[in-house]
CSV table of N, CA, C and O and ligand atoms in Angstrom, one decimal:
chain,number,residue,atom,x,y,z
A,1176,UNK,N,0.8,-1.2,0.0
A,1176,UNK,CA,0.0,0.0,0.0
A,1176,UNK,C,0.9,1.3,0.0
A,1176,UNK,O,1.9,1.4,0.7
A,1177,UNK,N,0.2,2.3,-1.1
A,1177,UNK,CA,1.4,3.3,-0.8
A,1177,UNK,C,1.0,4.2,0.3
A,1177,UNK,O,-0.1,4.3,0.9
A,1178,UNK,N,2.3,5.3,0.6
A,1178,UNK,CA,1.6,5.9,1.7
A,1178,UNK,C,0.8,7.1,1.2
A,1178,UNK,O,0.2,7.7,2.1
A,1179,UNK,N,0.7,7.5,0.1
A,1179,UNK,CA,-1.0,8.3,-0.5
A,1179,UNK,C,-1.9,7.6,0.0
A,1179,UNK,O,-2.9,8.3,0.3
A,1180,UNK,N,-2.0,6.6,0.2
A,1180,UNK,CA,-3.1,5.6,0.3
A,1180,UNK,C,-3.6,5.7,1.5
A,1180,UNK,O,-4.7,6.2,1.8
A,1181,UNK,N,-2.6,5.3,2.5
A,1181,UNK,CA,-2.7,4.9,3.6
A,1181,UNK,C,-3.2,6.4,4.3
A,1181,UNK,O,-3.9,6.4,5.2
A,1182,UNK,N,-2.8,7.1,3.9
A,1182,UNK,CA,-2.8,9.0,4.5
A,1182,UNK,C,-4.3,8.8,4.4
A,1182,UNK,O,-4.9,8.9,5.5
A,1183,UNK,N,-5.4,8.6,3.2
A,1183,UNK,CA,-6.6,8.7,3.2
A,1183,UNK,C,-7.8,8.2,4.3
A,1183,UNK,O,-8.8,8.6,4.8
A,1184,UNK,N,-7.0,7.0,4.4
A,1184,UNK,CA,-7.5,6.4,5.7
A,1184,UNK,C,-7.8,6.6,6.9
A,1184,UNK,O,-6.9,7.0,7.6
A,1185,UNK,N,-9.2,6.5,7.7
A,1185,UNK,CA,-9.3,6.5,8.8
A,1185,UNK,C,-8.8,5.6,9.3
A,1185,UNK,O,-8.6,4.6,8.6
A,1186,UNK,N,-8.5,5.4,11.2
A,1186,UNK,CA,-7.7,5.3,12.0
A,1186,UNK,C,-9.2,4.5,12.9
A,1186,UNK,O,-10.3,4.9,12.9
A,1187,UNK,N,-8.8,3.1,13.7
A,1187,UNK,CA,-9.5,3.1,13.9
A,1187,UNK,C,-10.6,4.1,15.2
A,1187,UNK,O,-11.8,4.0,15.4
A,1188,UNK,N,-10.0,4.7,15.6
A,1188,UNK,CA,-10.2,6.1,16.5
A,1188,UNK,C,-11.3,6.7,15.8
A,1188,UNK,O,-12.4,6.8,16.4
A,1189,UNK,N,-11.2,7.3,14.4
A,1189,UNK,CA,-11.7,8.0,13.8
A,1189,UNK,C,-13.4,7.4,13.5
A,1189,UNK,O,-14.3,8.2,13.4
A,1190,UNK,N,-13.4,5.8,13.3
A,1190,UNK,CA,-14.5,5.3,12.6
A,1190,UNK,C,-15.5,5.5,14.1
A,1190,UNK,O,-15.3,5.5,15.3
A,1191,UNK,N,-16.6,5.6,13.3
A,1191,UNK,CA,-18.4,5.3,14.6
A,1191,UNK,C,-17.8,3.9,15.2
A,1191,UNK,O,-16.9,3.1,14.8
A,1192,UNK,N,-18.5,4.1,16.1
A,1192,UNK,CA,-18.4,2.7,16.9
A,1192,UNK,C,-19.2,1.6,16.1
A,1192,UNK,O,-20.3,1.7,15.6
A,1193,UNK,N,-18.4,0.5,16.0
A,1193,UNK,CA,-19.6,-0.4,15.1
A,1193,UNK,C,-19.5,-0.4,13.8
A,1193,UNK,O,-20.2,-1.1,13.0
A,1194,UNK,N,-18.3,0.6,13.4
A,1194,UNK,CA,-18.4,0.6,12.0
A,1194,UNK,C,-19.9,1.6,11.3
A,1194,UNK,O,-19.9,2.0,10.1
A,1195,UNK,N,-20.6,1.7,12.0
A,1195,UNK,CA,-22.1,2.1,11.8
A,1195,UNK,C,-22.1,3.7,10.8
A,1195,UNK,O,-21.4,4.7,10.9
A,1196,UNK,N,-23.1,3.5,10.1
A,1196,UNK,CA,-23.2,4.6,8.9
A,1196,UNK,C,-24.4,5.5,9.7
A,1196,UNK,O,-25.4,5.2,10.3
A,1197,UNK,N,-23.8,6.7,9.6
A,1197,UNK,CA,-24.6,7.4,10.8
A,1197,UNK,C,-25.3,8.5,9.5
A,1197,UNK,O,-26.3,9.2,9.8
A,1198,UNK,N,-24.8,8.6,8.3
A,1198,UNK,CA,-26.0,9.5,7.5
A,1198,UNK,C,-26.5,8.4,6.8
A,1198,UNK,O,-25.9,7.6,6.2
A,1199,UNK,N,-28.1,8.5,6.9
A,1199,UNK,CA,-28.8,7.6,5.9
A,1199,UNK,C,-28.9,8.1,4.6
A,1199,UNK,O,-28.8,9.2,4.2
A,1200,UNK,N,-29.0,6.9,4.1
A,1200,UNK,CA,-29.5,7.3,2.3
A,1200,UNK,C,-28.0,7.8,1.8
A,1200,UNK,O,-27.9,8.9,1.3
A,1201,UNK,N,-27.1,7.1,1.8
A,1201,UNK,CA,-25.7,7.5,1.2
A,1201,UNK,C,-24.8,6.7,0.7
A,1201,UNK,O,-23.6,6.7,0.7
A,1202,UNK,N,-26.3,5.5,-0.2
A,1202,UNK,CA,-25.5,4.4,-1.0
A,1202,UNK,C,-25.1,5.2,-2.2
A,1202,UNK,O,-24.0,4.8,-2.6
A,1203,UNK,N,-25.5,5.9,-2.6
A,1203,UNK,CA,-25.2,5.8,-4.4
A,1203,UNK,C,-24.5,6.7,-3.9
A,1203,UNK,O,-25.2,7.6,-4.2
A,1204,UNK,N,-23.4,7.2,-3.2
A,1204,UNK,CA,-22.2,8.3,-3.1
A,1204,UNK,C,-20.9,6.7,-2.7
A,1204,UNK,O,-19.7,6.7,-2.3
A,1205,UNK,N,-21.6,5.9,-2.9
A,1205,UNK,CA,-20.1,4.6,-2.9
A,1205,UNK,C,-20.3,3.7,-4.1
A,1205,UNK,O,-21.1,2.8,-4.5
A,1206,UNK,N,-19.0,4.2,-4.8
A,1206,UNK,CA,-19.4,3.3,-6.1
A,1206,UNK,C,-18.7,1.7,-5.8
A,1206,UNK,O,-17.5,1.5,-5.5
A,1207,UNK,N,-19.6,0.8,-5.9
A,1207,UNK,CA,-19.4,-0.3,-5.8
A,1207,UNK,C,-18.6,-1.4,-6.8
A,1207,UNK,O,-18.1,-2.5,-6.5
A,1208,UNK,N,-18.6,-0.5,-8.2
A,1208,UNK,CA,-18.5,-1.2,-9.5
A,1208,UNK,C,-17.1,-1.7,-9.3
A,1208,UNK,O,-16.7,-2.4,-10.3
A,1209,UNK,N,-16.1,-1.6,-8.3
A,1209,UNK,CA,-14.8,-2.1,-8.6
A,1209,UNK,C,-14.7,-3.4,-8.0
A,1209,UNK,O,-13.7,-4.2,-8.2
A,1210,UNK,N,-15.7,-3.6,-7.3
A,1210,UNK,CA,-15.5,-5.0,-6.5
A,1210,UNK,C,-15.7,-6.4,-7.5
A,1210,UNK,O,-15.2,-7.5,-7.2
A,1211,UNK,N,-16.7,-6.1,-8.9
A,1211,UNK,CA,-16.9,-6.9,-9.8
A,1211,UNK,C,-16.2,-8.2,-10.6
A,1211,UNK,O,-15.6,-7.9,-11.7
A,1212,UNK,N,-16.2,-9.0,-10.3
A,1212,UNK,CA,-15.5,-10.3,-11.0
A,1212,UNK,C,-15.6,-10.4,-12.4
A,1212,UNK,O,-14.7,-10.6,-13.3
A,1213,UNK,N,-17.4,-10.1,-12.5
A,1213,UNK,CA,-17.8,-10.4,-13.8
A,1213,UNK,C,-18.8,-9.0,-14.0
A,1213,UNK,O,-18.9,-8.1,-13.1
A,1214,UNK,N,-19.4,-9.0,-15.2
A,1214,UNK,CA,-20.1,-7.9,-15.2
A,1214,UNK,C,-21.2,-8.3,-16.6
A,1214,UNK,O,-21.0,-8.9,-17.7
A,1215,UNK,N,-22.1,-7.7,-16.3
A,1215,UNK,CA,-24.0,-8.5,-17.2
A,1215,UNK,C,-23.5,-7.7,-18.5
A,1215,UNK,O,-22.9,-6.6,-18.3
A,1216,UNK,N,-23.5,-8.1,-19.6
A,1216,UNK,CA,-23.4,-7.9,-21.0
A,1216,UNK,C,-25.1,-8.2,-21.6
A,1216,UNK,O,-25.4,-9.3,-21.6
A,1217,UNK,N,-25.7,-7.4,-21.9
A,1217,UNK,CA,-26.8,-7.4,-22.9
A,1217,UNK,C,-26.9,-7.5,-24.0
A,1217,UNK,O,-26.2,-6.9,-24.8
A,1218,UNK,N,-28.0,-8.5,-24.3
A,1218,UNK,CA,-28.3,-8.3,-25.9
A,1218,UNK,C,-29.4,-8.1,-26.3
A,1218,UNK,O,-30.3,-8.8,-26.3
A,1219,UNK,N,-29.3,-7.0,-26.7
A,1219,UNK,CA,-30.5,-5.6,-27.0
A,1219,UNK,C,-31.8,-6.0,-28.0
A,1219,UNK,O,-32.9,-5.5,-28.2
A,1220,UNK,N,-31.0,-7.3,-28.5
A,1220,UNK,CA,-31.8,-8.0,-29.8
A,1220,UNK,C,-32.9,-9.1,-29.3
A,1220,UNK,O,-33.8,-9.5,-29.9
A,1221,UNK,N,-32.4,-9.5,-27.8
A,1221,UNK,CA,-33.1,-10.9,-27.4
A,1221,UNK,C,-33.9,-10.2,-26.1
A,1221,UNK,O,-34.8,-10.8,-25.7
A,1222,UNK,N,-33.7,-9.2,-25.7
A,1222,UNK,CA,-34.6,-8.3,-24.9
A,1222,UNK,C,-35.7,-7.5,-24.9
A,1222,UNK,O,-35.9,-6.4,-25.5
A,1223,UNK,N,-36.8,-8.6,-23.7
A,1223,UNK,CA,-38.0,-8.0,-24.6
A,1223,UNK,C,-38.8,-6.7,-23.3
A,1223,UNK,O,-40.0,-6.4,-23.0
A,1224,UNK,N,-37.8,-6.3,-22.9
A,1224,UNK,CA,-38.0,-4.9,-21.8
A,1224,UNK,C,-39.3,-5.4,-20.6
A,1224,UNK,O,-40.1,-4.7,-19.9
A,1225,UNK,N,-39.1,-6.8,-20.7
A,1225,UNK,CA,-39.6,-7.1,-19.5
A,1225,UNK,C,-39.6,-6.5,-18.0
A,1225,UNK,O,-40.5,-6.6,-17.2
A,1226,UNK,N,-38.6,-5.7,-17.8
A,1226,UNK,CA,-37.5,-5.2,-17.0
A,1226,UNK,C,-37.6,-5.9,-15.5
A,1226,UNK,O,-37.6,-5.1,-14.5
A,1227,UNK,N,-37.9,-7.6,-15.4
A,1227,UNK,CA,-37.3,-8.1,-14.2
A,1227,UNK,C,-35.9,-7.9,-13.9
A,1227,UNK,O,-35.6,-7.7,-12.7
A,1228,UNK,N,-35.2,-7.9,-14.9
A,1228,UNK,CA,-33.9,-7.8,-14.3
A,1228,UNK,C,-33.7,-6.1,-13.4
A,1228,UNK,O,-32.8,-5.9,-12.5
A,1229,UNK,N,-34.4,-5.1,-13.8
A,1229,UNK,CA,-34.6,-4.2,-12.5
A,1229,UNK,C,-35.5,-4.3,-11.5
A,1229,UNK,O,-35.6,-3.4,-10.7
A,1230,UNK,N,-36.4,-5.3,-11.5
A,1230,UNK,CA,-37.1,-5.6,-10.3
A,1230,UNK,C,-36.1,-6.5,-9.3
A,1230,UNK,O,-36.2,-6.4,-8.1
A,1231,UNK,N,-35.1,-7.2,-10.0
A,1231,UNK,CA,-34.1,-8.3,-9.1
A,1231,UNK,C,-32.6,-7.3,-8.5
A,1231,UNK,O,-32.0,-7.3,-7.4
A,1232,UNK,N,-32.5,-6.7,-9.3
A,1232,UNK,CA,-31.0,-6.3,-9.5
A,1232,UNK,C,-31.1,-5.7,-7.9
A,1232,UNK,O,-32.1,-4.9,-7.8
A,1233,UNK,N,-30.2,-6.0,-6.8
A,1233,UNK,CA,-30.1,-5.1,-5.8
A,1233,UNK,C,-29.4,-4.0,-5.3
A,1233,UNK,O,-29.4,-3.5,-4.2
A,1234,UNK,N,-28.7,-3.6,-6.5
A,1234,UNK,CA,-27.9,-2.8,-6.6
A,1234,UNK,C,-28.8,-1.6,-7.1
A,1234,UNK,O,-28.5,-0.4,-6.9
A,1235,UNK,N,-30.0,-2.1,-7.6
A,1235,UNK,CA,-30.8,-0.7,-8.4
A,1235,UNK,C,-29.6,-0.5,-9.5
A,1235,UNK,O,-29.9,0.6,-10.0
A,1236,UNK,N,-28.8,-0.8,-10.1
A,1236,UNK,CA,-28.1,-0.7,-11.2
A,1236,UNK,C,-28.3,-0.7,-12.6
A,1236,UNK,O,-27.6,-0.3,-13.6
A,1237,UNK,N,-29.7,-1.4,-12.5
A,1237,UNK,CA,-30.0,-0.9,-14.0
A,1237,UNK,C,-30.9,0.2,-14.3
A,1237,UNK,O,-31.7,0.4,-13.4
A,1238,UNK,N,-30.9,0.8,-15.1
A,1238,UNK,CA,-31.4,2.1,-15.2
A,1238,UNK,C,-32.3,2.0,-16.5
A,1238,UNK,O,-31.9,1.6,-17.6
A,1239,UNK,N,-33.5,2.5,-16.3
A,1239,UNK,CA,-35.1,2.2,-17.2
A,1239,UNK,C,-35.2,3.4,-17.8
A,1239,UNK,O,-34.9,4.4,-17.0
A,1240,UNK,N,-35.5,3.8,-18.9
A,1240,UNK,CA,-35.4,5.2,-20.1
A,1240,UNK,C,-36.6,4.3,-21.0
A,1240,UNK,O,-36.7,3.4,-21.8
A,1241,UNK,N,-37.9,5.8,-20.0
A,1241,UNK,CA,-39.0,5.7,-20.8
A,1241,UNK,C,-39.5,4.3,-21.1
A,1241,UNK,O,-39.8,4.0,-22.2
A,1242,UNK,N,-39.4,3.5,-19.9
A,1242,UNK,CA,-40.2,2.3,-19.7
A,1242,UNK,C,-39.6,1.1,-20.1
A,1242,UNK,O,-40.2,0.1,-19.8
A,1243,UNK,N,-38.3,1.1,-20.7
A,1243,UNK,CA,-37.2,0.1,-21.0
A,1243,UNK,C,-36.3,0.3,-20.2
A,1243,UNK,O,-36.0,1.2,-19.5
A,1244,UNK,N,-35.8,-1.1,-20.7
A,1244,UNK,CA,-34.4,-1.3,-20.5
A,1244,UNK,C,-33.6,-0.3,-20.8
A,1244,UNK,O,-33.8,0.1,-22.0
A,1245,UNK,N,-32.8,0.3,-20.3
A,1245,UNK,CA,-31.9,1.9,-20.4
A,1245,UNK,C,-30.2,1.3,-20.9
A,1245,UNK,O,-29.8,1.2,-22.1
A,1246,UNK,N,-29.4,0.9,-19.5
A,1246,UNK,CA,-28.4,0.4,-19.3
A,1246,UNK,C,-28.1,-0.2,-18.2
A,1246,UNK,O,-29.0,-0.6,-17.4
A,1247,UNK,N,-26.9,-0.5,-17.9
A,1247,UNK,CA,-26.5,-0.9,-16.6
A,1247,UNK,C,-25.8,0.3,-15.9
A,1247,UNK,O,-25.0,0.9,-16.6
A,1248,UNK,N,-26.1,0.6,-14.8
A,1248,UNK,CA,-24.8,1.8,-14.1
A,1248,UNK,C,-23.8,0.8,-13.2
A,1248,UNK,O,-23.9,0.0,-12.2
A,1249,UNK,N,-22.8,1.2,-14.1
A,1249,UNK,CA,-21.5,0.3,-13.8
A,1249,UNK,C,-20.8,0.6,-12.8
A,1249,UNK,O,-19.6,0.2,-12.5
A,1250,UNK,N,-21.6,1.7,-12.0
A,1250,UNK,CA,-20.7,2.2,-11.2
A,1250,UNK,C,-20.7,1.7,-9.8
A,1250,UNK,O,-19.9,1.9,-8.9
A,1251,UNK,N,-22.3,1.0,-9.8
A,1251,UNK,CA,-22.6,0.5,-8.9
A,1251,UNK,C,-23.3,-1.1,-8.6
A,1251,UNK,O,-23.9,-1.7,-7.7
A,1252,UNK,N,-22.7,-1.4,-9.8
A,1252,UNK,CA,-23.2,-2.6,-10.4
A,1252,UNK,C,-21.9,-3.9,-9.6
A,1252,UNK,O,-20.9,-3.2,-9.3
A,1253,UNK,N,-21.8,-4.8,-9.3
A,1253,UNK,CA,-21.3,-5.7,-8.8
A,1253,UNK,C,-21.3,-7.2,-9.5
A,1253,UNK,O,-20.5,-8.1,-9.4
A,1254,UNK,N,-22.1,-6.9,-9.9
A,1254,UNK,CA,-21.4,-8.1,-10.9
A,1254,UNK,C,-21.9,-9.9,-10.0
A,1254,UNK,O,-21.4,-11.0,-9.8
A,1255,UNK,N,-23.0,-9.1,-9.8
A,1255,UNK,CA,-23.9,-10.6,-8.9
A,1255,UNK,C,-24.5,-11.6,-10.1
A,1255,UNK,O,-24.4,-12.9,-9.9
A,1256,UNK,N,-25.0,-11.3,-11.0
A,1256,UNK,CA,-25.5,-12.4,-12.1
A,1256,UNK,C,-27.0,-12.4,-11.6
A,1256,UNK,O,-27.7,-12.9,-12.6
A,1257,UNK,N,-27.6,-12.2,-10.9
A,1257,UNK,CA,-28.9,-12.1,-10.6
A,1257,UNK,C,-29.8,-11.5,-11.7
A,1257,UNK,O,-30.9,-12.1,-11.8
A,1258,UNK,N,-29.6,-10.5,-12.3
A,1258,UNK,CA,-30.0,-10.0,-13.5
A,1258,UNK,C,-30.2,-11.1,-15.0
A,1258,UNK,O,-31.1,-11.2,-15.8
A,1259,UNK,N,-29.1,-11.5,-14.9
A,1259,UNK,CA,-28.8,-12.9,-15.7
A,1259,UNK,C,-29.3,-14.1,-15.5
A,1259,UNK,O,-29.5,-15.0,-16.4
A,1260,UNK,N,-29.7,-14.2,-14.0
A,1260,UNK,CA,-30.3,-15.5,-14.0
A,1260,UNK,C,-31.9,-15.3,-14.0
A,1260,UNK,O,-32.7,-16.1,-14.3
A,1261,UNK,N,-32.0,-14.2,-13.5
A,1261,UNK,CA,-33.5,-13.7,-14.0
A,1261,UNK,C,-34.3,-13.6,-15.3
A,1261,UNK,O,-35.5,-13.8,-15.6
A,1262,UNK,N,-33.5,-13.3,-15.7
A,1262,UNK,CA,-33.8,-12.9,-17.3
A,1262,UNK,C,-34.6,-13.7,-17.8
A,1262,UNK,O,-34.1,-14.8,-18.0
A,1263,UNK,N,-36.0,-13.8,-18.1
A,1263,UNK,CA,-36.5,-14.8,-19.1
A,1263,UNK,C,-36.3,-14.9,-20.1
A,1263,UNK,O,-37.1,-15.6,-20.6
A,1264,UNK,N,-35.4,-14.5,-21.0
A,1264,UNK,CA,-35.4,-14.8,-22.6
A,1264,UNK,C,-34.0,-15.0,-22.6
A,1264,UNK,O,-33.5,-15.2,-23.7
A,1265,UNK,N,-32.9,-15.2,-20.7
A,1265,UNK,CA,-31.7,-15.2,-21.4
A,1265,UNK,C,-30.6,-14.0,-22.0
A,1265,UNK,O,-29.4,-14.3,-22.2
A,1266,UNK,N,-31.0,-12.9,-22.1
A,1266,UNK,CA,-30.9,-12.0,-22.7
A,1266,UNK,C,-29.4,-11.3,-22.2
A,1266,UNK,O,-28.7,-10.5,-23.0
A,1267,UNK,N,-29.0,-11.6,-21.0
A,1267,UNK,CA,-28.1,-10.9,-20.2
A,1267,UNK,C,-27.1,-12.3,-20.2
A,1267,UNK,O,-27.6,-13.4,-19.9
A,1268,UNK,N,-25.7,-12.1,-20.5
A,1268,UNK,CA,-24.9,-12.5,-20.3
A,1268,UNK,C,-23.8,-12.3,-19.2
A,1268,UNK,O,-23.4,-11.2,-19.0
A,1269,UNK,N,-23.1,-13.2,-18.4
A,1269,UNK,CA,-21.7,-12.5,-17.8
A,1269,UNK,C,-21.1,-12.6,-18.3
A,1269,UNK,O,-21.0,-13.5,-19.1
A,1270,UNK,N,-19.8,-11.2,-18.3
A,1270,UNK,CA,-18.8,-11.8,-18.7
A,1270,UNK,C,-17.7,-11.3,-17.6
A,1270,UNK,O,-17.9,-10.6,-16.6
A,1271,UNK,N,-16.2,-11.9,-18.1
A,1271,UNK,CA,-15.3,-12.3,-16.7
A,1271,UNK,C,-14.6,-10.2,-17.2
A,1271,UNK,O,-14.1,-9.8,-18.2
A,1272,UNK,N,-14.9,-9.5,-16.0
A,1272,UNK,CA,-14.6,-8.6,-16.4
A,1272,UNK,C,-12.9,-8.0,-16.5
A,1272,UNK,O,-12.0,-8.5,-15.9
A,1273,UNK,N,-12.8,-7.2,-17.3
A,1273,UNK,CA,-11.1,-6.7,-17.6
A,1273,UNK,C,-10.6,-6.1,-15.8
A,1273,UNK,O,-11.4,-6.0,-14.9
A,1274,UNK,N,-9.2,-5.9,-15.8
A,1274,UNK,CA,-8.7,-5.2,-14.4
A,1274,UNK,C,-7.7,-4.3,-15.3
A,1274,UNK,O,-7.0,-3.5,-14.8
B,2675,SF4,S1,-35.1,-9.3,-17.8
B,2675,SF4,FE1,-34.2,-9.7,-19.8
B,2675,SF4,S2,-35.8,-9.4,-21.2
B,2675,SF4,FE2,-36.5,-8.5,-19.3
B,2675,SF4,S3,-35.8,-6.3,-19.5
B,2675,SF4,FE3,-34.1,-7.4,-18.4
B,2675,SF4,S4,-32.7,-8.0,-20.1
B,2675,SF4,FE4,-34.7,-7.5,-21.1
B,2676,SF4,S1,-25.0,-8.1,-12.1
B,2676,SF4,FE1,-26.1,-7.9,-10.2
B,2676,SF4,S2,-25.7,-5.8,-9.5
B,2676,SF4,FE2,-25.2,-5.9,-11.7
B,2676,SF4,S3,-27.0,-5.2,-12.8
B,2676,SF4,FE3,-27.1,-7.5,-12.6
B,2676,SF4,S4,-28.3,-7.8,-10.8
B,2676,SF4,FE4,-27.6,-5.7,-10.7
């Protein structure tokens, strides 16, 4: 670890007790998208904007434009396959993502 790194860090001193998140509602200010193994690849052609896979997705990561399927927000997206295995038509693929 370099020591830029380590400088950003709190201390355990500094954290809430408990680790505990004391402002609510302050998921989408942590982007989660780096933790990803894999990541849902779509095909736009075999998708029939069912949009379970945004009723499953617990990330709220996919994002609906005007009643479809939109995209994925990758920023917060994790790369669970849940979306994929939801899918009725199949439509969403994994794939093993780049680093
Ligand atoms: S679940 Fe499949 S068919 Fe339905 S909106 Fe999502 S990708 Fe499209
Ligand atoms: S892989 Fe998981 S987190 Fe990403 S869009 Fe699909 S259900 Fe959501």
């Amino acid at each position: 670890m370099s020591n830029k790194i380590a400088e950003k860090k709190k201390g355990w001193r500094e954290l809430p007790i408990g680790g505990m998140i004391l402002e609510a509602g302050n998921s989408a200010e942590y982007n989660t998208g780096a933790w990803r193994t894999f990541l849902p690849h779509i095909n736009r052609k075999e998708c029939k904007n069912c949009l379970l896979c945004w009723i499953y997705c617990p990330d709220s990561a996919i994002i609906v434009k005007e009643g479809k399927f939109g995209h994925f927000d990758m920023k917060h997206c994790k790369g669970c396959g849940i979306c994929a295995h939801e899918c009725p038509v199949k439509a969403i693929a994994m794939v093993e993502a780049k680093k």
